[in-house]
Each structure stands twice: as C-alpha cells, then as structure tokens.
Amino acid sequence: MVLVSGGAGYIGSHTTVELIEAGYDVVVADNLSNSDMSGVEGVRKITGVEVPFVQVDCCDKEALREVFKKYDFDSVIHFAAFKAVGESVADPMKYYRNNLLSMMNVVDLMREYKRQNIVFSSSATVYGEAEELPVTEQTPRQAATSAYGNTKQMCEDILRDAVTAYEGLKGIALRYFNPIGAHPSALIGELPRGVPQNLVPFITQTAAGIRECLSVFGNDYPTPDGSCLRDYIDVVDLAKAHVVAIERMIEGKNKAKYEIFNIGTGNGVSVLELVESFQRVNDLKLNYKIAPRRAGDVVAIWADTSLANNELGWRAERELDDTLRSAWAWEKNIRGIK
Ligand code: NAD
Ligand code: WQD
C-alpha cells in the first residue's frame, strides 16, 4: 500500500491512477489547500476503485499520525507542498512552514511507524541556470532564487540525511522538469487557482476565452527563436516514473539509500514552438503577443534522462502533440466547451 500525500492535486491524482492500475492499494491524504475533491473523484471514475481519501494537513503531526495508525502502507509519495514561485518570494515563511514541516512530519512518522520507502517531488528548479546542458543529476545545484526553490533543495537534503542516518528508510527524489497535459480520459488535469503562472494552463485558458491574450515572455534570448527552452514532460509519463521508483525500492533494486533521478523527455522546446504546436494539433488560433522577459526566468534547461532510462527502465513515451491535445481536451471538459 502507498500513501500519496497531496494526492488530490495535479500530479498526485495522475500518479494515484497509475499506482492503482499497476495493482497497488493507495490512500490519498490532502488538505485540499490547492485542490478539491474533483481530483479524487476523477481517479475513482477512471479506475473504478473507491480509493480512500483523508483530509489532513501534513503539517499537523498528530492528525497525520492517525493516518499512519489507520493504514498499513509501506511507501509514501510525498507531493504535498505549495508550488507558486512568485507567491513564495512574496511570503517565504508560508512556504518554509508548509513545505519543510510537512516533509519533516512525514519522515518522522515513517521512522516511528517503520515505513520504508519515500519518493519526494523535487524540481528542475534546483539546477537554476545551468552552465552545461542537458543537466545530469551530477550538475551542481545553484543557489535558489525563490523560497519555493529553496524548499525543494532543503527537502532533498532533509531526505538525504534522514535516509542515510536511519536504518530501514530509503528515498528517491525525482526532479521533475515541466509537467504538462492531462489524463487521456480528460477526467483529471491541472486546476490552477486564479491567473495561471505556468505556460500551458495559460495557453488553454486563452484558447477557452478566459484570458484575453498569452504573453510570450521574451523573444530576444540567445536561443534559436529567441524564446526560452524547457523540457515539457507529460503528466502521465511523470506519474509512471513514480510507480517504477516505488517498485525499485520495494524490490530492493536501489543502488543507494538515497537516489536522485531527472524526469524529463531530454528535449528542449521553445515557448514559440510550443504555442505553434498547440495551435496546429488543436486546429485553433491562439491570441498571443511578445512581451518583455519575465524576471527570474532561466534561458534554457532540459534533462539528461539517461540515468532514469537506464536505472529505472523508464522513459517519456507520449509525443508532445498528444500531450497538447490532452491539455486542450481537459480545459474543454472543465469549461463545458464542445
Ligand atoms: P498541486 O498543488 O496540484 O498538488 C499539491 C497538493 O498538495 C494539493 O492538492 C494541495 O492541496 C496539497 N497540499 C499542499 N500542502 C499540503 C499540506 N500541508 N498537507 C496536505 N496537503 C497539502 O501541485 P502539483 O503540480 O501536483 O505538484 C505536486 C508536487 O510536485 C509539489 O511538491 C510540487 O512542488 C512538485 N513539483 C511540481 C511541478 C509543477 O510544475 N507542477 C514541478 C516540479 C515539482
Ligand atoms: C515556461 C516557459 C516562461 C507563462 C516553473 C517553476 C518550476 C517548476 C515548473 C515547480 C518560460 C514562459 C510562461 C506565460 C510565457 N515548478 N511563459 N508566458 O518557469 O519553467 O518553471 O514551473 O517546481 O519551479 O519555476 O515554467 O510554465 O512558468 O514557464 O511565455 O504566460 O513559458 O517564460 O520560458 P518554468 P512556466
């Protein structure tokens, strides 16, 4: 059995589906601070399994303890965190408190209740503006430019130190690149609150007429078309990486108590290329304009995925075109657009 913290959210709900489809029992724990029950209900519909859900704040150790007492899971996938980079700069304590305390509580309770395996949601943000591309897991982390990014680095370190020190614990940090898209059923997907900060939800909301115009942040970067390059990873592929990471630890195939894997496609795609592809595959015209650069953006980053390919036996499979179709199908579904 696997405890999925933050399992009502975007990546957590997709991962819960893949875990169930791979035969795992799952319990979802989430405080619904950035989600609602639609994610869990979507998972139940897709899988036909009445996955148990507990509304709990992982920062509330005693409440979380009840989940550990009640459910006999051996593994945890820890998604529960706040993730808005800009908000974390404006209110860093909110991010340090939520993201660090929830991580520490999960690890403490895993020790206390003798639960063995943990996968942590890390991020390519830990690499900052890397000197060499693509980035490998050995590429040095750069000083974080946001409290959010700092919590990812600190949680990686907490996990490394804890699993190294404590017998019976193993951990894998997955560094996600840019997760996008939705489940092929269009029953679960990303539900941004307010104005989306990320590119793909902004694109789909613009196509749906909720936003007037997409701003492409900069076309004067030193890249082939002047816009930034990122490694956009399909959320279902990303979800599957969690299943193999859990399996690796359960089967004792991990080579160290703490391991790190990049989870991306290995391709750098520009903002303008992504916008063009979205229009082409969905046969629509998107209102967009070139706008000034966004403060804090890295110019280019994409993953060297050979470690995940070779060690986990995992690779990104879904074509970008299909992912962009799924993103639009999801947006249409939640907006009731035919
Ligand atoms: P999300 O906001 O959709 O999901 C996070 C879930 O955690 C939400 O349902 C939220 O209600 C819950 N949560 C937050 N704090 C909690 C707490 N204290 N107790 C219980 N539940 C809590 O975000 P997501 O995109 O699915 O991200 C999942 C994880 O992946 C996060 O840790 C995020 O930092 C990380 N990540 C996301 C991206 C991305 O671009 N989406 C990239 C890299 C890493
Ligand atoms: C992608 C590209 C923008 C919006 C962030 C976090 C990172 C990780 C993923 C969690 C950039 C451009 C965007 C828009 C645009 N999250 N853009 N117009 O910045 O790579 O990463 O999300 O860990 O930590 O920093 O993703 O989707 O915001 O931007 O032109 O309206 O799209 O400039 O080049 P980013 P993003």
mmCIF file of C-alpha atoms in Angstrom, residues 114-338:
data_model
loop_
_atom_site.group_PDB
_atom_site.id
_atom_site.type_symbol
_atom_site.label_atom_id
_atom_site.label_comp_id
_atom_site.label_asym_id
_atom_site.label_seq_id
_atom_site.Cartn_x
_atom_site.Cartn_y
_atom_site.Cartn_z
ATOM 1 C CA LYS A 114 8.566 1.726 10.392
ATOM 2 C CA ARG A 115 7.517 2.608 6.854
ATOM 3 C CA GLN A 116 10.368 2.093 4.426
ATOM 4 C CA ASN A 117 10.173 3.912 1.105
ATOM 5 C CA ILE A 118 9.644 7.513 0.185
ATOM 6 C CA VAL A 119 9.554 9.312 -3.140
ATOM 7 C CA PHE A 120 9.894 13.080 -2.955
ATOM 8 C CA SER A 121 8.691 15.574 -5.591
ATOM 9 C CA SER A 122 11.713 17.662 -6.412
ATOM 10 C CA SER A 123 12.151 20.009 -9.303
ATOM 11 C CA ALA A 124 14.500 21.051 -12.080
ATOM 12 C CA THR A 125 14.377 24.433 -10.386
ATOM 13 C CA VAL A 126 17.238 23.178 -8.174
ATOM 14 C CA TYR A 127 19.599 23.489 -11.176
ATOM 15 C CA GLY A 128 18.906 27.198 -11.757
ATOM 16 C CA GLU A 129 20.697 28.498 -14.861
ATOM 17 C CA ALA A 130 22.961 25.537 -15.532
ATOM 18 C CA GLU A 131 26.356 26.046 -17.154
ATOM 19 C CA GLU A 132 26.080 22.943 -19.307
ATOM 20 C CA LEU A 133 23.058 21.403 -20.994
ATOM 21 C CA PRO A 134 21.461 18.982 -20.760
ATOM 22 C CA VAL A 135 21.646 18.739 -16.974
ATOM 23 C CA THR A 136 22.552 15.452 -15.342
ATOM 24 C CA GLU A 137 21.915 14.572 -11.710
ATOM 25 C CA GLN A 138 25.566 15.492 -11.119
ATOM 26 C CA THR A 139 25.136 19.015 -12.459
ATOM 27 C CA PRO A 140 25.671 21.253 -9.425
ATOM 28 C CA ARG A 141 22.596 22.798 -7.873
ATOM 29 C CA GLN A 142 22.583 26.598 -7.963
ATOM 30 C CA ALA A 143 21.614 28.910 -5.117
ATOM 31 C CA ALA A 144 17.821 29.080 -5.145
ATOM 32 C CA THR A 145 16.235 32.294 -6.381
ATOM 33 C CA SER A 146 12.918 31.730 -4.584
ATOM 34 C CA ALA A 147 11.805 30.368 -1.233
ATOM 35 C CA TYR A 148 9.930 27.686 -3.188
ATOM 36 C CA GLY A 149 13.124 26.575 -4.928
ATOM 37 C CA ASN A 150 14.925 26.690 -1.623
ATOM 38 C CA THR A 151 12.350 24.368 -0.012
ATOM 39 C CA LYS A 152 12.987 21.829 -2.805
ATOM 40 C CA GLN A 153 16.737 21.920 -2.120
ATOM 41 C CA MET A 154 16.216 21.781 1.641
ATOM 42 C CA CYS A 155 13.749 18.884 1.385
ATOM 43 C CA GLU A 156 16.190 16.968 -0.813
ATOM 44 C CA ASP A 157 18.830 17.484 1.877
ATOM 45 C CA ILE A 158 16.469 16.519 4.697
ATOM 46 C CA LEU A 159 15.618 13.330 2.829
ATOM 47 C CA ARG A 160 19.248 12.508 2.031
ATOM 48 C CA ASP A 161 20.364 12.994 5.635
ATOM 49 C CA ALA A 162 17.407 11.125 7.116
ATOM 50 C CA VAL A 163 17.618 8.028 4.933
ATOM 51 C CA THR A 164 21.401 7.942 5.311
ATOM 52 C CA ALA A 165 21.182 8.092 9.089
ATOM 53 C CA TYR A 166 18.157 5.956 9.845
ATOM 54 C CA GLU A 167 18.029 2.249 9.303
ATOM 55 C CA GLY A 168 15.061 0.941 7.362
ATOM 56 C CA LEU A 169 14.461 4.103 5.342
ATOM 57 C CA LYS A 170 15.185 4.612 1.631
ATOM 58 C CA GLY A 171 14.356 7.578 -0.527
ATOM 59 C CA ILE A 172 14.226 8.709 -4.123
ATOM 60 C CA ALA A 173 13.999 12.343 -5.186
ATOM 61 C CA LEU A 174 12.506 12.810 -8.634
ATOM 62 C CA ARG A 175 13.449 16.112 -10.221
ATOM 63 C CA TYR A 176 10.552 16.954 -12.486
ATOM 64 C CA PHE A 177 11.132 19.228 -15.435
ATOM 65 C CA ASN A 178 7.958 20.969 -16.720
ATOM 66 C CA PRO A 179 4.908 18.731 -16.190
ATOM 67 C CA ILE A 180 2.065 19.441 -18.624
ATOM 68 C CA GLY A 181 -1.022 17.811 -20.114
ATOM 69 C CA ALA A 182 -3.785 15.700 -18.656
ATOM 70 C CA HIS A 183 -5.067 12.154 -18.434
ATOM 71 C CA PRO A 184 -6.363 10.805 -21.787
ATOM 72 C CA SER A 185 -9.821 10.402 -20.217
ATOM 73 C CA ALA A 186 -9.906 14.204 -19.619
ATOM 74 C CA LEU A 187 -11.321 13.354 -16.171
ATOM 75 C CA ILE A 188 -8.310 14.709 -14.264
ATOM 76 C CA GLY A 189 -5.887 17.507 -15.068
ATOM 77 C CA GLU A 190 -4.369 20.716 -13.760
ATOM 78 C CA LEU A 191 -6.683 23.081 -11.833
ATOM 79 C CA PRO A 192 -4.799 26.338 -11.371
ATOM 80 C CA ARG A 193 -6.326 28.819 -8.924
ATOM 81 C CA GLY A 194 -6.560 32.382 -10.192
ATOM 82 C CA VAL A 195 -4.408 33.547 -13.095
ATOM 83 C CA PRO A 196 -2.181 30.661 -14.209
ATOM 84 C CA GLN A 197 1.536 31.279 -13.769
ATOM 85 C CA ASN A 198 2.572 28.332 -15.908
ATOM 86 C CA LEU A 199 2.634 28.360 -19.668
ATOM 87 C CA VAL A 200 0.284 25.538 -20.677
ATOM 88 C CA PRO A 201 -2.655 26.407 -18.384
ATOM 89 C CA PHE A 202 -2.337 29.999 -19.584
ATOM 90 C CA ILE A 203 -2.456 28.783 -23.174
ATOM 91 C CA THR A 204 -5.504 26.580 -22.634
ATOM 92 C CA GLN A 205 -7.354 29.296 -20.710
ATOM 93 C CA THR A 206 -6.594 31.755 -23.518
ATOM 94 C CA ALA A 207 -7.912 29.284 -26.082
ATOM 95 C CA ALA A 208 -11.033 28.887 -23.914
ATOM 96 C CA GLY A 209 -11.545 32.669 -23.905
ATOM 97 C CA ILE A 210 -10.916 33.061 -20.163
ATOM 98 C CA ARG A 211 -7.699 35.024 -20.762
ATOM 99 C CA GLU A 212 -7.562 37.575 -23.496
ATOM 100 C CA CYS A 213 -4.023 37.114 -24.706
ATOM 101 C CA LEU A 214 -0.992 34.987 -23.909
ATOM 102 C CA SER A 215 2.197 36.958 -23.281
ATOM 103 C CA VAL A 216 5.289 35.186 -24.559
ATOM 104 C CA PHE A 217 7.896 36.360 -22.077
ATOM 105 C CA GLY A 218 10.814 37.383 -24.279
ATOM 106 C CA ASN A 219 11.910 36.623 -27.843
ATOM 107 C CA ASP A 220 15.416 38.045 -27.536
ATOM 108 C CA TYR A 221 17.078 35.228 -25.602
ATOM 109 C CA PRO A 222 20.148 33.518 -27.061
ATOM 110 C CA THR A 223 18.085 30.537 -28.338
ATOM 111 C CA PRO A 224 17.201 29.544 -31.934
ATOM 112 C CA ASP A 225 13.913 31.512 -31.995
ATOM 113 C CA GLY A 226 14.679 33.866 -29.102
ATOM 114 C CA SER A 227 12.184 32.327 -26.633
ATOM 115 C CA CYS A 228 13.127 30.195 -23.613
ATOM 116 C CA LEU A 229 13.688 26.450 -23.839
ATOM 117 C CA ARG A 230 12.174 23.941 -21.417
ATOM 118 C CA ASP A 231 11.713 20.189 -21.136
ATOM 119 C CA TYR A 232 7.939 19.611 -21.123
ATOM 120 C CA ILE A 233 7.101 16.228 -19.605
ATOM 121 C CA ASP A 234 3.700 14.614 -19.990
ATOM 122 C CA VAL A 235 1.992 14.225 -16.614
ATOM 123 C CA VAL A 236 1.040 10.578 -17.248
ATOM 124 C CA ASP A 237 4.636 9.713 -18.124
ATOM 125 C CA LEU A 238 5.712 11.561 -14.987
ATOM 126 C CA ALA A 239 3.151 9.642 -12.932
ATOM 127 C CA LYS A 240 4.552 6.338 -14.234
ATOM 128 C CA ALA A 241 8.038 7.336 -13.076
ATOM 129 C CA HIS A 242 6.711 7.321 -9.504
ATOM 130 C CA VAL A 243 5.424 3.782 -9.887
ATOM 131 C CA VAL A 244 8.806 2.493 -11.040
ATOM 132 C CA ALA A 245 10.598 4.451 -8.309
ATOM 133 C CA ILE A 246 8.412 2.833 -5.646
ATOM 134 C CA GLU A 247 8.854 -0.589 -7.234
ATOM 135 C CA ARG A 248 12.623 -0.138 -7.280
ATOM 136 C CA MET A 249 12.732 0.396 -3.524
ATOM 137 C CA ILE A 250 10.197 -2.320 -2.696
ATOM 138 C CA GLU A 251 12.164 -4.818 -4.759
ATOM 139 C CA GLY A 252 15.452 -3.643 -3.223
ATOM 140 C CA LYS A 253 16.902 -2.679 -6.602
ATOM 141 C CA ASN A 254 18.039 0.735 -5.441
ATOM 142 C CA LYS A 255 21.831 1.177 -5.561
ATOM 143 C CA ALA A 256 21.965 3.591 -2.629
ATOM 144 C CA LYS A 257 19.688 4.523 0.237
ATOM 145 C CA TYR A 258 19.128 7.905 -1.391
ATOM 146 C CA GLU A 259 18.886 8.347 -5.145
ATOM 147 C CA ILE A 260 18.029 11.221 -7.456
ATOM 148 C CA PHE A 261 16.581 10.998 -10.978
ATOM 149 C CA ASN A 262 15.809 13.615 -13.578
ATOM 150 C CA ILE A 263 12.336 13.114 -15.019
ATOM 151 C CA GLY A 264 12.013 14.802 -18.380
ATOM 152 C CA THR A 265 11.980 13.994 -22.079
ATOM 153 C CA GLY A 266 15.522 15.056 -22.881
ATOM 154 C CA ASN A 267 14.282 17.646 -25.404
ATOM 155 C CA GLY A 268 14.403 21.424 -25.141
ATOM 156 C CA VAL A 269 11.286 23.021 -26.655
ATOM 157 C CA SER A 270 10.854 26.780 -27.047
ATOM 158 C CA VAL A 271 7.821 28.739 -25.899
ATOM 159 C CA LEU A 272 7.079 29.736 -29.505
ATOM 160 C CA GLU A 273 7.392 26.145 -30.723
ATOM 161 C CA LEU A 274 5.012 25.017 -28.017
ATOM 162 C CA VAL A 275 2.488 27.703 -28.934
ATOM 163 C CA GLU A 276 2.736 26.750 -32.627
ATOM 164 C CA SER A 277 2.272 23.052 -31.863
ATOM 165 C CA PHE A 278 -0.708 23.738 -29.609
ATOM 166 C CA GLN A 279 -2.419 25.670 -32.408
ATOM 167 C CA ARG A 280 -1.600 23.071 -35.045
ATOM 168 C CA VAL A 281 -2.678 19.947 -33.177
ATOM 169 C CA ASN A 282 -5.861 21.507 -31.845
ATOM 170 C CA ASP A 283 -6.651 23.338 -35.064
ATOM 171 C CA LEU A 284 -7.209 26.720 -33.464
ATOM 172 C CA LYS A 285 -5.718 30.183 -33.425
ATOM 173 C CA LEU A 286 -4.295 31.475 -30.173
ATOM 174 C CA ASN A 287 -4.193 35.164 -29.348
ATOM 175 C CA TYR A 288 -0.625 35.863 -28.241
ATOM 176 C CA LYS A 289 1.916 38.655 -28.211
ATOM 177 C CA ILE A 290 5.580 39.026 -27.491
ATOM 178 C CA ALA A 291 6.056 40.613 -24.073
ATOM 179 C CA PRO A 292 9.115 41.596 -22.015
ATOM 180 C CA ARG A 293 11.168 38.906 -20.325
ATOM 181 C CA ARG A 294 9.818 37.611 -17.001
ATOM 182 C CA ALA A 295 12.135 38.324 -14.056
ATOM 183 C CA GLY A 296 13.929 35.229 -12.787
ATOM 184 C CA ASP A 297 13.380 33.007 -15.854
ATOM 185 C CA VAL A 298 16.257 30.745 -16.829
ATOM 186 C CA VAL A 299 17.080 30.897 -20.541
ATOM 187 C CA ALA A 300 17.186 27.184 -21.219
ATOM 188 C CA ILE A 301 17.030 23.896 -19.383
ATOM 189 C CA TRP A 302 16.408 20.327 -20.388
ATOM 190 C CA ALA A 303 17.225 16.980 -18.859
ATOM 191 C CA ASP A 304 19.757 14.313 -19.499
ATOM 192 C CA THR A 305 17.459 11.395 -18.751
ATOM 193 C CA SER A 306 19.927 8.560 -19.210
ATOM 194 C CA LEU A 307 20.017 7.688 -15.517
ATOM 195 C CA ALA A 308 16.229 7.303 -15.329
ATOM 196 C CA ASN A 309 16.229 5.449 -18.674
ATOM 197 C CA ASN A 310 18.945 3.005 -17.657
ATOM 198 C CA GLU A 311 18.373 2.579 -13.943
ATOM 199 C CA LEU A 312 14.614 2.908 -13.637
ATOM 200 C CA GLY A 313 13.898 1.493 -17.082
ATOM 201 C CA TRP A 314 11.612 4.479 -17.518
ATOM 202 C CA ARG A 315 11.346 6.853 -20.439
ATOM 203 C CA ALA A 316 8.939 9.521 -21.594
ATOM 204 C CA GLU A 317 6.643 7.976 -24.185
ATOM 205 C CA ARG A 318 3.848 10.336 -25.054
ATOM 206 C CA GLU A 319 4.506 12.663 -28.006
ATOM 207 C CA LEU A 320 4.297 16.381 -27.262
ATOM 208 C CA ASP A 321 1.461 16.710 -29.787
ATOM 209 C CA ASP A 322 -0.658 14.189 -27.884
ATOM 210 C CA THR A 323 0.127 15.895 -24.601
ATOM 211 C CA LEU A 324 -1.010 19.238 -26.017
ATOM 212 C CA ARG A 325 -4.201 17.620 -27.314
ATOM 213 C CA SER A 326 -4.855 16.243 -23.841
ATOM 214 C CA ALA A 327 -4.306 19.652 -22.232
ATOM 215 C CA TRP A 328 -6.935 21.188 -24.512
ATOM 216 C CA ALA A 329 -9.349 18.269 -24.067
ATOM 217 C CA TRP A 330 -9.141 18.744 -20.291
ATOM 218 C CA GLU A 331 -9.686 22.506 -20.476
ATOM 219 C CA LYS A 332 -12.681 21.970 -22.774
ATOM 220 C CA ASN A 333 -14.096 19.364 -20.427
ATOM 221 C CA ILE A 334 -13.939 21.567 -17.317
ATOM 222 C CA ARG A 335 -15.343 24.576 -19.198
ATOM 223 C CA GLY A 336 -18.084 22.620 -20.913
ATOM 224 C CA ILE A 337 -16.754 23.533 -24.384
ATOM 225 C CA LYS A 338 -17.719 21.135 -27.204
#
